[in-house]
Amino acid sequence: MRVSLEISVAVTPLPILLFPDPLLRRTAAPVDNVDGQVVELVDHMFQTMYDAPGIGLAATQVDVHRRIVVIDVSDEGDAPLTLINPELVLAEGQGEMQEGCLSIPGVYETVKRSTEVRVRAVNRDGEPFEMDADGLLAVCIQHEIDHLDGKLFVDYLSSLKRSRIRRKMEKLAREEDDDAALT
């Protein structure tokens, strides 16, 4: 069951930037005020993430370079989490988990990250909060905050693996361009 988003306009998915697009390397700027535009962007980001389908999306991935993240690691897609201006205030433990990314579709690699985190952020209502996370949620929070800092999960891989993935993504982009030219 998906959470219905209560807004007055139709929510449409946004285009997702694909690696190796250099715009994914931009550092996101802080959000000064959670206003209607920010809430609308959050709604569009959730729709984009759910449609992809994915479990996390940073505004940087949809070419909006603001410090906004949406996450939902629940099986049913009914636990949306909005992190505005997130910052890790604690990171402990170390573990490996396979990660994927909506900006690098079809690629999954094992990445080493902290197993427990505490994040400080602002929610979609403009209220500050802190929360502790572990497991998949902790990994997802770290992954999405990396996006806001212009870092991708492939940066944790060897240069050989990163080059292989880059070539694969560039080939897919060329094939899509060729297909678009034929239609």
JSON list of C-alpha atoms in Angstrom, two decimals:
[
{"chain": "A", "resi": 1, "resn": "MET", "atom": "CA", "xyz": [0.00, 0.00, 0.00]},
{"chain": "A", "resi": 2, "resn": "ARG", "atom": "CA", "xyz": [1.38, 3.40, -1.03]},
{"chain": "A", "resi": 3, "resn": "VAL", "atom": "CA", "xyz": [0.94, 6.53, 1.05]},
{"chain": "A", "resi": 4, "resn": "SER", "atom": "CA", "xyz": [-1.29, 9.02, -0.72]},
{"chain": "A", "resi": 5, "resn": "LEU", "atom": "CA", "xyz": [0.23, 12.46, -1.03]},
{"chain": "A", "resi": 6, "resn": "GLU", "atom": "CA", "xyz": [-2.19, 15.19, -0.04]},
{"chain": "A", "resi": 7, "resn": "ILE", "atom": "CA", "xyz": [-1.57, 18.07, -2.42]},
{"chain": "A", "resi": 8, "resn": "SER", "atom": "CA", "xyz": [-3.78, 20.09, -4.70]},
{"chain": "A", "resi": 9, "resn": "VAL", "atom": "CA", "xyz": [-1.87, 19.58, -7.96]},
{"chain": "A", "resi": 10, "resn": "ALA", "atom": "CA", "xyz": [-1.08, 16.43, -9.89]},
{"chain": "A", "resi": 11, "resn": "VAL", "atom": "CA", "xyz": [2.21, 14.89, -8.81]},
{"chain": "A", "resi": 12, "resn": "THR", "atom": "CA", "xyz": [4.38, 13.83, -11.70]},
{"chain": "A", "resi": 13, "resn": "PRO", "atom": "CA", "xyz": [7.69, 12.02, -11.59]},
{"chain": "A", "resi": 14, "resn": "LEU", "atom": "CA", "xyz": [10.81, 14.03, -12.31]},
{"chain": "A", "resi": 15, "resn": "PRO", "atom": "CA", "xyz": [13.61, 13.01, -14.70]},
{"chain": "A", "resi": 16, "resn": "ILE", "atom": "CA", "xyz": [16.51, 11.32, -12.88]},
{"chain": "A", "resi": 17, "resn": "LEU", "atom": "CA", "xyz": [20.08, 12.26, -13.81]},
{"chain": "A", "resi": 18, "resn": "LEU", "atom": "CA", "xyz": [22.21, 9.27, -14.80]},
{"chain": "A", "resi": 19, "resn": "PHE", "atom": "CA", "xyz": [25.87, 8.60, -14.02]},
{"chain": "A", "resi": 20, "resn": "PRO", "atom": "CA", "xyz": [28.29, 9.90, -15.28]},
{"chain": "A", "resi": 21, "resn": "ASP", "atom": "CA", "xyz": [26.37, 13.19, -15.61]},
{"chain": "A", "resi": 22, "resn": "PRO", "atom": "CA", "xyz": [28.61, 15.87, -14.02]},
{"chain": "A", "resi": 23, "resn": "LEU", "atom": "CA", "xyz": [25.57, 17.50, -12.38]},
{"chain": "A", "resi": 24, "resn": "LEU", "atom": "CA", "xyz": [25.54, 14.55, -9.95]},
{"chain": "A", "resi": 25, "resn": "ARG", "atom": "CA", "xyz": [28.86, 15.87, -8.61]},
{"chain": "A", "resi": 26, "resn": "ARG", "atom": "CA", "xyz": [27.46, 19.26, -7.54]},
{"chain": "A", "resi": 27, "resn": "THR", "atom": "CA", "xyz": [27.22, 19.99, -3.83]},
{"chain": "A", "resi": 28, "resn": "ALA", "atom": "CA", "xyz": [23.67, 20.80, -2.76]},
{"chain": "A", "resi": 29, "resn": "ALA", "atom": "CA", "xyz": [22.88, 24.09, -1.01]},
{"chain": "A", "resi": 30, "resn": "PRO", "atom": "CA", "xyz": [21.02, 24.19, 2.30]},
{"chain": "A", "resi": 31, "resn": "VAL", "atom": "CA", "xyz": [17.29, 24.88, 2.37]},
{"chain": "A", "resi": 32, "resn": "ASP", "atom": "CA", "xyz": [16.65, 28.18, 4.17]},
{"chain": "A", "resi": 33, "resn": "ASN", "atom": "CA", "xyz": [12.90, 27.83, 4.58]},
{"chain": "A", "resi": 34, "resn": "VAL", "atom": "CA", "xyz": [10.51, 24.90, 4.19]},
{"chain": "A", "resi": 35, "resn": "ASP", "atom": "CA", "xyz": [7.81, 26.57, 2.11]},
{"chain": "A", "resi": 36, "resn": "GLY", "atom": "CA", "xyz": [5.19, 25.38, -0.37]},
{"chain": "A", "resi": 37, "resn": "GLN", "atom": "CA", "xyz": [7.75, 24.98, -3.14]},
{"chain": "A", "resi": 38, "resn": "VAL", "atom": "CA", "xyz": [9.91, 22.70, -0.99]},
{"chain": "A", "resi": 39, "resn": "VAL", "atom": "CA", "xyz": [6.88, 20.61, 0.06]},
{"chain": "A", "resi": 40, "resn": "GLU", "atom": "CA", "xyz": [5.80, 20.32, -3.60]},
{"chain": "A", "resi": 41, "resn": "LEU", "atom": "CA", "xyz": [9.32, 19.22, -4.58]},
{"chain": "A", "resi": 42, "resn": "VAL", "atom": "CA", "xyz": [9.26, 16.61, -1.79]},
{"chain": "A", "resi": 43, "resn": "ASP", "atom": "CA", "xyz": [5.95, 15.26, -3.14]},
{"chain": "A", "resi": 44, "resn": "HIS", "atom": "CA", "xyz": [7.35, 15.03, -6.68]},
{"chain": "A", "resi": 45, "resn": "MET", "atom": "CA", "xyz": [10.48, 13.35, -5.36]},
{"chain": "A", "resi": 46, "resn": "PHE", "atom": "CA", "xyz": [8.45, 10.70, -3.52]},
{"chain": "A", "resi": 47, "resn": "GLN", "atom": "CA", "xyz": [6.42, 10.04, -6.68]},
{"chain": "A", "resi": 48, "resn": "THR", "atom": "CA", "xyz": [9.63, 9.76, -8.71]},
{"chain": "A", "resi": 49, "resn": "MET", "atom": "CA", "xyz": [11.20, 7.39, -6.16]},
{"chain": "A", "resi": 50, "resn": "TYR", "atom": "CA", "xyz": [8.13, 5.15, -5.89]},
{"chain": "A", "resi": 51, "resn": "ASP", "atom": "CA", "xyz": [7.69, 5.03, -9.69]},
{"chain": "A", "resi": 52, "resn": "ALA", "atom": "CA", "xyz": [11.36, 4.16, -10.35]},
{"chain": "A", "resi": 53, "resn": "PRO", "atom": "CA", "xyz": [11.02, 2.05, -8.05]},
{"chain": "A", "resi": 54, "resn": "GLY", "atom": "CA", "xyz": [13.54, 2.92, -5.37]},
{"chain": "A", "resi": 55, "resn": "ILE", "atom": "CA", "xyz": [13.97, 3.37, -1.63]},
{"chain": "A", "resi": 56, "resn": "GLY", "atom": "CA", "xyz": [15.74, 6.73, -1.57]},
{"chain": "A", "resi": 57, "resn": "LEU", "atom": "CA", "xyz": [16.22, 9.82, -3.70]},
{"chain": "A", "resi": 58, "resn": "ALA", "atom": "CA", "xyz": [18.25, 12.99, -3.22]},
{"chain": "A", "resi": 59, "resn": "ALA", "atom": "CA", "xyz": [17.19, 16.26, -4.85]},
{"chain": "A", "resi": 60, "resn": "THR", "atom": "CA", "xyz": [20.57, 16.34, -6.62]},
{"chain": "A", "resi": 61, "resn": "GLN", "atom": "CA", "xyz": [19.47, 13.27, -8.60]},
{"chain": "A", "resi": 62, "resn": "VAL", "atom": "CA", "xyz": [16.56, 15.23, -10.09]},
{"chain": "A", "resi": 63, "resn": "ASP", "atom": "CA", "xyz": [18.80, 18.23, -10.88]},
{"chain": "A", "resi": 64, "resn": "VAL", "atom": "CA", "xyz": [17.66, 20.31, -7.90]},
{"chain": "A", "resi": 65, "resn": "HIS", "atom": "CA", "xyz": [20.77, 21.11, -5.91]},
{"chain": "A", "resi": 66, "resn": "ARG", "atom": "CA", "xyz": [19.17, 21.61, -2.50]},
{"chain": "A", "resi": 67, "resn": "ARG", "atom": "CA", "xyz": [19.75, 19.49, 0.62]},
{"chain": "A", "resi": 68, "resn": "ILE", "atom": "CA", "xyz": [16.56, 17.40, 0.42]},
{"chain": "A", "resi": 69, "resn": "VAL", "atom": "CA", "xyz": [16.26, 13.61, 0.68]},
{"chain": "A", "resi": 70, "resn": "VAL", "atom": "CA", "xyz": [13.26, 11.30, 0.56]},
{"chain": "A", "resi": 71, "resn": "ILE", "atom": "CA", "xyz": [13.43, 7.70, 1.79]},
{"chain": "A", "resi": 72, "resn": "ASP", "atom": "CA", "xyz": [11.07, 4.78, 2.26]},
{"chain": "A", "resi": 73, "resn": "VAL", "atom": "CA", "xyz": [12.69, 1.44, 3.05]},
{"chain": "A", "resi": 74, "resn": "SER", "atom": "CA", "xyz": [9.41, -0.27, 4.01]},
{"chain": "A", "resi": 75, "resn": "ASP", "atom": "CA", "xyz": [8.24, -3.27, 1.99]},
{"chain": "A", "resi": 76, "resn": "GLU", "atom": "CA", "xyz": [4.80, -1.71, 1.51]},
{"chain": "A", "resi": 77, "resn": "GLY", "atom": "CA", "xyz": [5.97, 1.80, 0.62]},
{"chain": "A", "resi": 78, "resn": "ASP", "atom": "CA", "xyz": [4.09, 3.24, 3.57]},
{"chain": "A", "resi": 79, "resn": "ALA", "atom": "CA", "xyz": [6.85, 4.78, 5.70]},
{"chain": "A", "resi": 80, "resn": "PRO", "atom": "CA", "xyz": [7.96, 7.96, 3.90]},
{"chain": "A", "resi": 81, "resn": "LEU", "atom": "CA", "xyz": [10.80, 9.86, 5.53]},
{"chain": "A", "resi": 82, "resn": "THR", "atom": "CA", "xyz": [11.79, 13.38, 4.51]},
{"chain": "A", "resi": 83, "resn": "LEU", "atom": "CA", "xyz": [15.19, 14.75, 5.49]},
{"chain": "A", "resi": 84, "resn": "ILE", "atom": "CA", "xyz": [15.81, 18.42, 4.78]},
{"chain": "A", "resi": 85, "resn": "ASN", "atom": "CA", "xyz": [19.33, 19.71, 5.51]},
{"chain": "A", "resi": 86, "resn": "PRO", "atom": "CA", "xyz": [20.35, 16.30, 6.90]},
{"chain": "A", "resi": 87, "resn": "GLU", "atom": "CA", "xyz": [23.62, 15.91, 8.72]},
{"chain": "A", "resi": 88, "resn": "LEU", "atom": "CA", "xyz": [25.14, 12.85, 10.31]},
{"chain": "A", "resi": 89, "resn": "VAL", "atom": "CA", "xyz": [25.91, 13.56, 13.95]},
{"chain": "A", "resi": 90, "resn": "LEU", "atom": "CA", "xyz": [27.00, 10.03, 14.80]},
{"chain": "A", "resi": 91, "resn": "ALA", "atom": "CA", "xyz": [28.20, 7.08, 12.73]},
{"chain": "A", "resi": 92, "resn": "GLU", "atom": "CA", "xyz": [29.29, 3.83, 14.37]},
{"chain": "A", "resi": 93, "resn": "GLY", "atom": "CA", "xyz": [30.15, 0.29, 13.43]},
{"chain": "A", "resi": 94, "resn": "GLN", "atom": "CA", "xyz": [31.16, -0.96, 10.06]},
{"chain": "A", "resi": 95, "resn": "GLY", "atom": "CA", "xyz": [29.43, -3.36, 7.71]},
{"chain": "A", "resi": 96, "resn": "GLU", "atom": "CA", "xyz": [29.01, -4.26, 4.07]},
{"chain": "A", "resi": 97, "resn": "MET", "atom": "CA", "xyz": [25.78, -4.16, 2.11]},
{"chain": "A", "resi": 98, "resn": "GLN", "atom": "CA", "xyz": [24.93, -4.36, -1.56]},
{"chain": "A", "resi": 99, "resn": "GLU", "atom": "CA", "xyz": [23.83, -0.98, -2.89]},
{"chain": "A", "resi": 100, "resn": "GLY", "atom": "CA", "xyz": [22.15, 0.21, -6.04]},
{"chain": "A", "resi": 101, "resn": "CYS", "atom": "CA", "xyz": [21.22, 3.68, -7.22]},
{"chain": "A", "resi": 102, "resn": "LEU", "atom": "CA", "xyz": [18.45, 5.19, -9.33]},
{"chain": "A", "resi": 103, "resn": "SER", "atom": "CA", "xyz": [21.16, 7.22, -11.11]},
{"chain": "A", "resi": 104, "resn": "ILE", "atom": "CA", "xyz": [23.04, 4.01, -11.97]},
{"chain": "A", "resi": 105, "resn": "PRO", "atom": "CA", "xyz": [20.22, 1.62, -12.92]},
{"chain": "A", "resi": 106, "resn": "GLY", "atom": "CA", "xyz": [20.93, -2.10, -12.99]},
{"chain": "A", "resi": 107, "resn": "VAL", "atom": "CA", "xyz": [24.23, -1.83, -11.11]},
{"chain": "A", "resi": 108, "resn": "TYR", "atom": "CA", "xyz": [24.62, -3.31, -7.63]},
{"chain": "A", "resi": 109, "resn": "GLU", "atom": "CA", "xyz": [27.88, -3.49, -5.70]},
{"chain": "A", "resi": 110, "resn": "THR", "atom": "CA", "xyz": [28.94, -4.17, -2.13]},
{"chain": "A", "resi": 111, "resn": "VAL", "atom": "CA", "xyz": [29.87, -1.03, -0.19]},
{"chain": "A", "resi": 112, "resn": "LYS", "atom": "CA", "xyz": [31.30, -0.66, 3.32]},
{"chain": "A", "resi": 113, "resn": "ARG", "atom": "CA", "xyz": [29.50, 1.90, 5.52]},
{"chain": "A", "resi": 114, "resn": "SER", "atom": "CA", "xyz": [28.64, 2.62, 9.15]},
{"chain": "A", "resi": 115, "resn": "THR", "atom": "CA", "xyz": [25.99, 0.26, 10.52]},
{"chain": "A", "resi": 116, "resn": "GLU", "atom": "CA", "xyz": [24.42, 2.75, 12.94]},
{"chain": "A", "resi": 117, "resn": "VAL", "atom": "CA", "xyz": [23.86, 6.47, 12.44]},
{"chain": "A", "resi": 118, "resn": "ARG", "atom": "CA", "xyz": [22.19, 9.43, 14.07]},
{"chain": "A", "resi": 119, "resn": "VAL", "atom": "CA", "xyz": [20.93, 12.08, 11.68]},
{"chain": "A", "resi": 120, "resn": "ARG", "atom": "CA", "xyz": [19.77, 15.62, 12.42]},
{"chain": "A", "resi": 121, "resn": "ALA", "atom": "CA", "xyz": [17.39, 17.14, 9.88]},
{"chain": "A", "resi": 122, "resn": "VAL", "atom": "CA", "xyz": [14.21, 19.13, 9.31]},
{"chain": "A", "resi": 123, "resn": "ASN", "atom": "CA", "xyz": [10.98, 17.39, 8.29]},
{"chain": "A", "resi": 124, "resn": "ARG", "atom": "CA", "xyz": [8.50, 18.46, 5.58]},
{"chain": "A", "resi": 125, "resn": "ASP", "atom": "CA", "xyz": [6.66, 20.57, 8.17]},
{"chain": "A", "resi": 126, "resn": "GLY", "atom": "CA", "xyz": [9.82, 22.57, 8.89]},
{"chain": "A", "resi": 127, "resn": "GLU", "atom": "CA", "xyz": [10.35, 20.96, 12.30]},
{"chain": "A", "resi": 128, "resn": "PRO", "atom": "CA", "xyz": [13.89, 19.95, 13.34]},
{"chain": "A", "resi": 129, "resn": "PHE", "atom": "CA", "xyz": [14.44, 16.42, 14.63]},
{"chain": "A", "resi": 130, "resn": "GLU", "atom": "CA", "xyz": [17.08, 13.79, 15.29]},
{"chain": "A", "resi": 131, "resn": "MET", "atom": "CA", "xyz": [16.72, 10.08, 14.73]},
{"chain": "A", "resi": 132, "resn": "ASP", "atom": "CA", "xyz": [18.79, 6.94, 15.09]},
{"chain": "A", "resi": 133, "resn": "ALA", "atom": "CA", "xyz": [18.90, 4.37, 12.31]},
{"chain": "A", "resi": 134, "resn": "ASP", "atom": "CA", "xyz": [20.55, 1.04, 11.65]},
{"chain": "A", "resi": 135, "resn": "GLY", "atom": "CA", "xyz": [20.55, -1.61, 8.95]},
{"chain": "A", "resi": 136, "resn": "LEU", "atom": "CA", "xyz": [19.15, -0.70, 5.54]},
{"chain": "A", "resi": 137, "resn": "LEU", "atom": "CA", "xyz": [17.83, 2.67, 6.74]},
{"chain": "A", "resi": 138, "resn": "ALA", "atom": "CA", "xyz": [21.28, 3.69, 8.02]},
{"chain": "A", "resi": 139, "resn": "VAL", "atom": "CA", "xyz": [22.86, 2.71, 4.69]},
{"chain": "A", "resi": 140, "resn": "CYS", "atom": "CA", "xyz": [20.18, 4.56, 2.73]},
{"chain": "A", "resi": 141, "resn": "ILE", "atom": "CA", "xyz": [20.60, 7.74, 4.79]},
{"chain": "A", "resi": 142, "resn": "GLN", "atom": "CA", "xyz": [24.37, 7.70, 4.22]},
{"chain": "A", "resi": 143, "resn": "HIS", "atom": "CA", "xyz": [23.94, 6.96, 0.50]},
{"chain": "A", "resi": 144, "resn": "GLU", "atom": "CA", "xyz": [21.51, 9.86, 0.00]},
{"chain": "A", "resi": 145, "resn": "ILE", "atom": "CA", "xyz": [23.55, 12.35, 2.04]},
{"chain": "A", "resi": 146, "resn": "ASP", "atom": "CA", "xyz": [26.53, 11.39, -0.14]},
{"chain": "A", "resi": 147, "resn": "HIS", "atom": "CA", "xyz": [24.49, 12.49, -3.18]},
{"chain": "A", "resi": 148, "resn": "LEU", "atom": "CA", "xyz": [23.98, 15.90, -1.57]},
{"chain": "A", "resi": 149, "resn": "ASP", "atom": "CA", "xyz": [27.76, 16.16, -1.24]},
{"chain": "A", "resi": 150, "resn": "GLY", "atom": "CA", "xyz": [28.37, 15.18, -4.88]},
{"chain": "A", "resi": 151, "resn": "LYS", "atom": "CA", "xyz": [29.48, 11.65, -4.03]},
{"chain": "A", "resi": 152, "resn": "LEU", "atom": "CA", "xyz": [28.16, 8.40, -5.52]},
{"chain": "A", "resi": 153, "resn": "PHE", "atom": "CA", "xyz": [28.35, 4.84, -4.22]},
{"chain": "A", "resi": 154, "resn": "VAL", "atom": "CA", "xyz": [30.70, 3.96, -7.10]},
{"chain": "A", "resi": 155, "resn": "ASP", "atom": "CA", "xyz": [33.27, 6.27, -5.46]},
{"chain": "A", "resi": 156, "resn": "TYR", "atom": "CA", "xyz": [33.68, 3.59, -2.77]},
{"chain": "A", "resi": 157, "resn": "LEU", "atom": "CA", "xyz": [34.64, 1.01, -5.41]},
{"chain": "A", "resi": 158, "resn": "SER", "atom": "CA", "xyz": [38.00, 0.34, -7.04]},
{"chain": "A", "resi": 159, "resn": "SER", "atom": "CA", "xyz": [38.90, 2.56, -9.97]},
{"chain": "A", "resi": 160, "resn": "LEU", "atom": "CA", "xyz": [38.67, -0.50, -12.24]},
{"chain": "A", "resi": 161, "resn": "LYS", "atom": "CA", "xyz": [35.06, -1.25, -11.19]},
{"chain": "A", "resi": 162, "resn": "ARG", "atom": "CA", "xyz": [34.15, 2.43, -11.40]},
{"chain": "A", "resi": 163, "resn": "SER", "atom": "CA", "xyz": [35.58, 2.66, -14.95]},
{"chain": "A", "resi": 164, "resn": "ARG", "atom": "CA", "xyz": [33.70, -0.48, -16.00]},
{"chain": "A", "resi": 165, "resn": "ILE", "atom": "CA", "xyz": [30.43, 0.95, -14.67]},
{"chain": "A", "resi": 166, "resn": "ARG", "atom": "CA", "xyz": [31.09, 4.32, -16.35]},
{"chain": "A", "resi": 167, "resn": "ARG", "atom": "CA", "xyz": [31.65, 2.61, -19.72]},
{"chain": "A", "resi": 168, "resn": "LYS", "atom": "CA", "xyz": [28.48, 0.55, -19.27]},
{"chain": "A", "resi": 169, "resn": "MET", "atom": "CA", "xyz": [26.41, 3.66, -18.48]},
{"chain": "A", "resi": 170, "resn": "GLU", "atom": "CA", "xyz": [27.92, 5.62, -21.39]},
{"chain": "A", "resi": 171, "resn": "LYS", "atom": "CA", "xyz": [27.10, 2.74, -23.73]},
{"chain": "A", "resi": 172, "resn": "LEU", "atom": "CA", "xyz": [23.50, 2.62, -22.47]},
{"chain": "A", "resi": 173, "resn": "ALA", "atom": "CA", "xyz": [23.17, 6.38, -23.01]},
{"chain": "A", "resi": 174, "resn": "ARG", "atom": "CA", "xyz": [24.47, 6.07, -26.58]},
{"chain": "A", "resi": 175, "resn": "GLU", "atom": "CA", "xyz": [22.04, 3.23, -27.28]},
{"chain": "A", "resi": 176, "resn": "GLU", "atom": "CA", "xyz": [19.14, 5.29, -25.90]},
{"chain": "A", "resi": 177, "resn": "ASP", "atom": "CA", "xyz": [20.21, 8.25, -28.06]},
{"chain": "A", "resi": 178, "resn": "ASP", "atom": "CA", "xyz": [20.33, 5.97, -31.10]},
{"chain": "A", "resi": 179, "resn": "ASP", "atom": "CA", "xyz": [16.89, 4.55, -30.30]},
{"chain": "A", "resi": 180, "resn": "ALA", "atom": "CA", "xyz": [15.46, 8.05, -29.84]},
{"chain": "A", "resi": 181, "resn": "ALA", "atom": "CA", "xyz": [16.89, 9.12, -33.20]},
{"chain": "A", "resi": 182, "resn": "LEU", "atom": "CA", "xyz": [15.10, 6.21, -34.90]},
{"chain": "A", "resi": 183, "resn": "THR", "atom": "CA", "xyz": [11.67, 7.13, -33.55]}
]
